[in-house]
């Protein structure tokens, strides 16, 4: 009798371990982890936590966990992802910022050591000043910048990222050497926002959604956006209207560790596609002013490679890499 009871308990234990282990993205009971490779409060963190809620809405039985690994434009998180080879229960949020940071930081680990899953959104950048700033327009900014480039400090995300690129392109368009830009890098939009609200920097550059709430509250004032045309619900001219020939959209997406099985790649892609098609995700995209730019499979892989080439050329031209 005791042997039969022991055998039954052992069988139950094995079944429990099998069901609760790393069952792959298609298992439905596994824990899917999403790494936001930056501090809380920025675009990657916001995208990750939005995805968490949307994933839970389409797969209530799955546990979804977001965690932060800040530093070096996401390349610290990228290195950690590389150490998770074959893990089909892990996604990392990334985007244009990481493409530039890999070049800027001369990272040993590149996106070639990941599995591209999906491009999710695009978002235009916005240039803001604290409410107390004497700068009332883009022309005021250009005049101050030309008078003394070192005195105009620019808060943004990681060095070599989208915000830095925008600042450099703005300076170049204004006739200022991009190498003279006094750029102060922050690990995430939350840190840059604090610098702005504390009047510690002259201007800030980030995604529209990261500053929108504080523009509406009157704590920040928008000087311009990087879109080709004015954006709805944003009371600011385009940079081109302000005399600076700059247009650029940031983008964000998901990659997974390298070495995944075909089944895990398919399962992750299908799961993210379901997330993208959910009403929860669609509502968040509209609320945040994001642009739906969904693509998966070989299309996203090819896009990622082309972006690496494009961004490398831009930041080399700006003198951000040797």
Coordinates of C-alpha atoms in Angstrom, one line a residue:
X1 CA 0.0 0.0 0.0
X2 CA 2.8 2.4 1.0
X3 CA 4.6 1.7 -2.3
X4 CA 1.5 2.4 -4.3
X5 CA 0.9 5.7 -2.5
X6 CA 4.5 6.7 -2.9
X7 CA 4.4 5.8 -6.6
X8 CA 1.2 7.9 -7.1
X9 CA 2.7 10.9 -5.3
X10 CA 5.9 10.6 -7.4
X11 CA 3.8 10.5 -10.6
X12 CA 1.9 13.6 -9.5
X13 CA 5.1 15.5 -8.7
X14 CA 6.6 14.7 -12.2
X15 CA 3.4 15.9 -13.8
X16 CA 3.4 19.1 -11.8
X17 CA 7.0 19.8 -12.7
X18 CA 6.4 19.1 -16.4
X19 CA 3.4 21.4 -16.4
X20 CA 5.0 24.3 -14.5
X21 CA 8.4 24.2 -16.2
X22 CA 9.7 26.0 -19.2
X23 CA 6.9 24.8 -21.5
X24 CA 7.5 27.1 -24.4
X25 CA 5.5 30.1 -25.6
X26 CA 2.8 27.9 -27.0
X27 CA 2.1 26.0 -23.8
X28 CA -0.5 28.5 -22.4
X29 CA 0.5 27.8 -18.8
X30 CA 4.1 29.0 -18.9
X31 CA 5.4 32.3 -17.7
X32 CA 6.3 34.7 -20.5
X33 CA 8.8 37.2 -19.4
X34 CA 9.3 40.6 -21.2
X35 CA 12.5 42.5 -20.6
X36 CA 12.4 46.3 -20.8
X37 CA 16.1 47.1 -21.3
X38 CA 15.8 50.5 -19.6
X39 CA 14.7 52.2 -16.4
X40 CA 11.0 52.4 -15.6
X41 CA 9.1 55.4 -17.2
X42 CA 10.5 55.3 -20.7
X43 CA 9.2 54.1 -24.0
X44 CA 10.4 50.6 -23.8
X45 CA 9.0 50.2 -20.3
X46 CA 5.7 51.7 -21.4
X47 CA 5.5 49.4 -24.5
X48 CA 6.4 46.3 -22.4
X49 CA 3.7 47.0 -19.8
X50 CA 1.1 47.8 -22.4
X51 CA 2.0 44.5 -24.1
X52 CA 1.7 42.7 -20.7
X53 CA -1.9 43.8 -20.3
X54 CA -2.8 43.0 -23.9
X55 CA -1.3 39.6 -23.7
X56 CA -3.2 38.8 -20.6
X57 CA -6.4 39.9 -22.3
X58 CA -5.9 37.3 -25.1
X59 CA -4.4 34.5 -23.0
X60 CA -5.7 34.8 -19.4
X61 CA -4.2 31.5 -18.4
X62 CA -0.7 32.7 -19.0
X63 CA 1.5 34.5 -16.5
X64 CA 3.2 37.5 -18.0
X65 CA 6.0 39.3 -16.2
X66 CA 7.8 42.6 -17.1
X67 CA 11.2 43.3 -15.7
X68 CA 13.7 46.1 -16.2
X69 CA 17.4 45.9 -17.1
X70 CA 18.6 49.5 -17.5
X71 CA 21.9 50.7 -19.0
X72 CA 23.9 51.6 -22.1
X73 CA 21.0 52.1 -24.5
X74 CA 19.7 48.6 -23.9
X75 CA 23.0 46.8 -24.7
X76 CA 23.3 45.5 -21.1
X77 CA 19.9 43.9 -21.5
X78 CA 20.9 42.6 -25.0
X79 CA 23.9 40.9 -23.5
X80 CA 21.7 39.2 -20.9
X81 CA 19.3 38.1 -23.6
X82 CA 22.2 36.5 -25.5
X83 CA 22.8 34.4 -22.4
X84 CA 19.2 33.0 -22.7
X85 CA 19.9 31.1 -25.9
X86 CA 17.0 28.7 -26.7
X87 CA 14.6 30.2 -24.1
X88 CA 11.2 30.4 -25.9
X89 CA 9.5 32.1 -22.9
X90 CA 11.4 35.4 -23.2
X91 CA 10.9 38.6 -25.2
X92 CA 12.9 41.8 -25.2
X93 CA 11.4 45.1 -26.2
X94 CA 13.8 47.1 -28.4
X95 CA 13.9 49.5 -31.3
X96 CA 15.7 52.2 -33.1
X97 CA 17.4 53.4 -29.9
X98 CA 19.1 50.0 -29.5
X99 CA 20.3 49.9 -33.1
X100 CA 22.2 53.2 -32.5
X101 CA 23.4 52.3 -29.1
X102 CA 25.1 49.1 -30.3
X103 CA 27.2 51.2 -32.6
X104 CA 27.8 54.0 -30.1
X105 CA 28.8 51.6 -27.3
X106 CA 30.7 49.3 -29.7
X107 CA 28.7 46.4 -28.1
X108 CA 30.2 43.0 -28.4
X109 CA 26.7 41.6 -28.7
X110 CA 24.6 42.7 -31.7
X111 CA 21.1 42.0 -32.9
X112 CA 22.4 39.2 -35.1
X113 CA 22.5 37.2 -31.9
X114 CA 18.7 37.5 -31.4
X115 CA 15.6 36.1 -33.1
X116 CA 13.5 38.9 -34.6
X117 CA 9.8 38.5 -33.7
X118 CA 7.8 41.6 -34.6
X119 CA 7.9 45.3 -35.2
X120 CA 5.1 46.9 -33.2
X121 CA 4.8 50.6 -33.4
X122 CA 6.3 53.9 -34.7
X123 CA 6.2 57.2 -32.8
X124 CA 7.4 60.7 -33.7
X125 CA 9.7 62.6 -31.4
X126 CA 8.9 65.9 -29.7
X127 CA 11.1 68.8 -28.5
X128 CA 10.1 70.4 -25.3
X129 CA 11.2 72.9 -22.7
X130 CA 10.3 73.5 -19.1
X131 CA 7.3 75.8 -18.6
X132 CA 9.6 78.5 -17.1
X133 CA 12.0 78.5 -20.1
X134 CA 12.5 81.8 -21.9
X135 CA 12.5 79.8 -25.2
X136 CA 9.1 80.2 -26.8
X137 CA 9.8 78.9 -30.3
X138 CA 12.2 76.8 -32.4
X139 CA 13.7 80.1 -33.7
X140 CA 14.5 81.1 -30.1
X141 CA 16.2 77.7 -29.6
X142 CA 18.2 78.1 -32.8
X143 CA 19.3 81.6 -31.8
X144 CA 20.4 80.4 -28.4
X145 CA 22.1 77.4 -29.8
X146 CA 24.1 79.4 -32.3
X147 CA 25.1 81.9 -29.8
X148 CA 26.7 79.3 -27.5
X149 CA 26.2 75.6 -28.3
X150 CA 27.7 74.5 -24.9
X151 CA 25.0 76.4 -23.0
X152 CA 22.1 74.6 -24.6
X153 CA 21.9 71.2 -22.8
X154 CA 19.7 68.5 -24.3
X155 CA 18.1 65.8 -22.2
X156 CA 17.2 62.5 -23.9
X157 CA 17.6 58.8 -23.8
X158 CA 20.8 56.8 -24.3
X159 CA 23.8 58.1 -26.3
X160 CA 23.5 57.1 -30.0
X161 CA 19.7 56.5 -29.7
X162 CA 16.8 58.2 -31.4
X163 CA 16.7 61.3 -29.2
X164 CA 20.4 61.8 -29.7
X165 CA 20.1 61.4 -33.4
X166 CA 17.3 64.0 -33.5
X167 CA 19.3 66.5 -31.5
X168 CA 22.3 66.0 -33.9
X169 CA 20.1 66.3 -37.0
X170 CA 18.5 69.5 -35.6
X171 CA 21.9 71.0 -34.9
X172 CA 23.1 70.1 -38.4
X173 CA 20.0 71.7 -39.9
X174 CA 20.6 74.8 -37.9
X175 CA 24.2 75.1 -39.1
X176 CA 25.8 73.9 -35.9
X177 CA 28.4 71.1 -35.8
X178 CA 26.6 68.0 -34.3
X179 CA 29.7 67.2 -32.3
X180 CA 29.1 70.4 -30.3
X181 CA 25.7 69.3 -29.1
X182 CA 25.7 69.2 -25.3
X183 CA 23.7 66.0 -25.0
X184 CA 23.0 64.5 -21.6
X185 CA 22.0 60.9 -21.9
X186 CA 19.6 59.2 -19.5
X187 CA 18.6 55.6 -19.0
X188 CA 14.9 55.9 -19.8
X189 CA 12.4 58.7 -20.3
X190 CA 11.6 59.0 -16.6
X191 CA 15.1 60.3 -15.8
X192 CA 15.1 62.8 -18.7
X193 CA 11.7 64.0 -17.6
X194 CA 12.9 64.6 -14.0
X195 CA 15.8 66.7 -15.4
X196 CA 13.4 68.8 -17.4
X197 CA 10.9 69.3 -14.5
X198 CA 13.8 70.2 -12.3
X199 CA 14.9 72.8 -14.8
X200 CA 18.3 71.2 -15.0
X201 CA 18.5 71.1 -18.8
X202 CA 17.6 73.5 -21.6
X203 CA 15.5 71.2 -23.8
X204 CA 14.3 67.6 -23.9
X205 CA 13.8 65.2 -26.8
X206 CA 11.7 62.1 -26.6
X207 CA 8.7 60.2 -27.9
X208 CA 5.5 62.2 -28.0
X209 CA 3.7 59.8 -25.5
X210 CA 6.5 60.2 -22.9
X211 CA 5.9 64.0 -22.5
X212 CA 2.2 64.3 -23.5
X213 CA 0.8 64.3 -20.0
X214 CA 3.1 67.0 -18.8
X215 CA 2.5 69.1 -21.9
X216 CA -1.2 69.0 -21.2
X217 CA -0.7 69.9 -17.5
X218 CA 1.4 72.9 -18.5
X219 CA 4.6 71.7 -16.9
X220 CA 6.3 71.4 -20.3
X221 CA 6.0 73.4 -23.5
X222 CA 6.3 71.8 -26.9
X223 CA 8.5 73.5 -29.5
X224 CA 8.2 71.1 -32.4
X225 CA 7.6 67.5 -33.6
X226 CA 9.6 65.4 -36.0
X227 CA 6.6 64.4 -38.2
X228 CA 6.1 65.5 -41.7
X229 CA 2.8 67.0 -40.9
X230 CA 1.3 68.4 -37.6
X231 CA 0.0 65.7 -35.2
X232 CA -3.5 65.7 -33.9
X233 CA -3.8 66.6 -30.2
X234 CA -0.3 68.1 -30.2
X235 CA -0.1 71.9 -30.2
X236 CA 3.3 72.2 -31.9
X237 CA 4.6 72.9 -35.4
X238 CA 6.8 70.4 -37.2
X239 CA 10.5 71.0 -37.2
X240 CA 10.3 71.7 -40.9
X241 CA 7.8 74.5 -40.2
X242 CA 10.3 75.9 -37.8
X243 CA 13.0 76.0 -40.4
X244 CA 14.8 72.7 -39.5
X245 CA 14.6 70.1 -42.2
X246 CA 14.3 67.1 -39.9
X247 CA 11.8 64.3 -40.1
X248 CA 12.3 61.0 -38.1
X249 CA 10.1 58.4 -36.5
X250 CA 11.2 56.1 -33.7
X251 CA 10.1 52.5 -33.8
X252 CA 9.8 49.6 -31.2
X253 CA 9.4 45.9 -31.5
X254 CA 10.2 42.5 -30.0
X255 CA 13.2 40.1 -30.3
X256 CA 13.7 36.8 -28.6
X257 CA 16.9 34.9 -27.7
X258 CA 18.8 33.1 -30.5
X259 CA 18.7 29.4 -30.9
X260 CA 14.9 29.0 -30.7
X261 CA 13.2 26.0 -32.3
X262 CA 10.9 26.6 -35.3
X263 CA 8.0 25.7 -33.0
X264 CA 8.9 28.3 -30.4
X265 CA 9.4 31.0 -33.1
X266 CA 6.0 30.2 -34.5
X267 CA 4.4 30.2 -31.1
X268 CA 5.8 33.5 -30.1
X269 CA 4.9 35.1 -33.4
X270 CA 1.4 33.8 -33.2
X271 CA 1.0 35.0 -29.6
X272 CA 2.3 38.5 -30.4
X273 CA 0.0 38.6 -33.5
X274 CA -3.0 37.8 -31.3
X275 CA -1.8 40.6 -28.9
X276 CA -1.6 43.1 -31.8
X277 CA -5.1 42.2 -32.9
X278 CA -6.6 42.6 -29.5
X279 CA -8.9 45.5 -28.6
X280 CA -6.7 46.2 -25.5
X281 CA -3.7 46.8 -27.7
X282 CA -5.5 48.8 -30.3
X283 CA -7.0 51.1 -27.6
X284 CA -3.5 51.6 -26.1
X285 CA -2.0 52.4 -29.5
X286 CA -4.7 55.1 -30.0
X287 CA -4.4 56.5 -26.5
X288 CA -0.6 56.8 -26.7
X289 CA -0.6 58.3 -30.2
X290 CA 1.5 55.5 -31.5
X291 CA 1.5 54.5 -35.2
X292 CA 0.6 50.8 -35.9
X293 CA 3.6 49.4 -37.9
X294 CA 3.2 45.7 -37.3
X295 CA 5.3 43.3 -39.2
X296 CA 6.7 39.8 -38.5
X297 CA 8.8 37.0 -40.0
X298 CA 11.3 37.6 -42.8
X299 CA 9.8 41.1 -43.4
X300 CA 10.8 42.3 -40.0
X301 CA 14.2 40.5 -40.2
X302 CA 15.0 42.3 -43.4
X303 CA 13.7 45.6 -42.0
X304 CA 16.0 45.2 -39.0
X305 CA 19.1 44.6 -41.1
X306 CA 18.3 47.7 -43.3
X307 CA 17.8 49.8 -40.2
X308 CA 21.2 48.8 -38.9
X309 CA 22.8 50.0 -42.1
X310 CA 20.8 53.2 -42.2
X311 CA 21.4 54.2 -38.5
X312 CA 25.1 53.3 -38.7
X313 CA 25.5 55.8 -41.5
X314 CA 23.6 58.6 -39.7
X315 CA 25.5 58.4 -36.5
X316 CA 28.8 58.1 -38.3
X317 CA 28.0 61.3 -40.2
X318 CA 27.1 63.0 -36.9
X319 CA 30.5 62.0 -35.5
X320 CA 28.9 59.9 -32.7
X321 CA 31.2 57.0 -33.5
X322 CA 34.9 56.9 -34.5

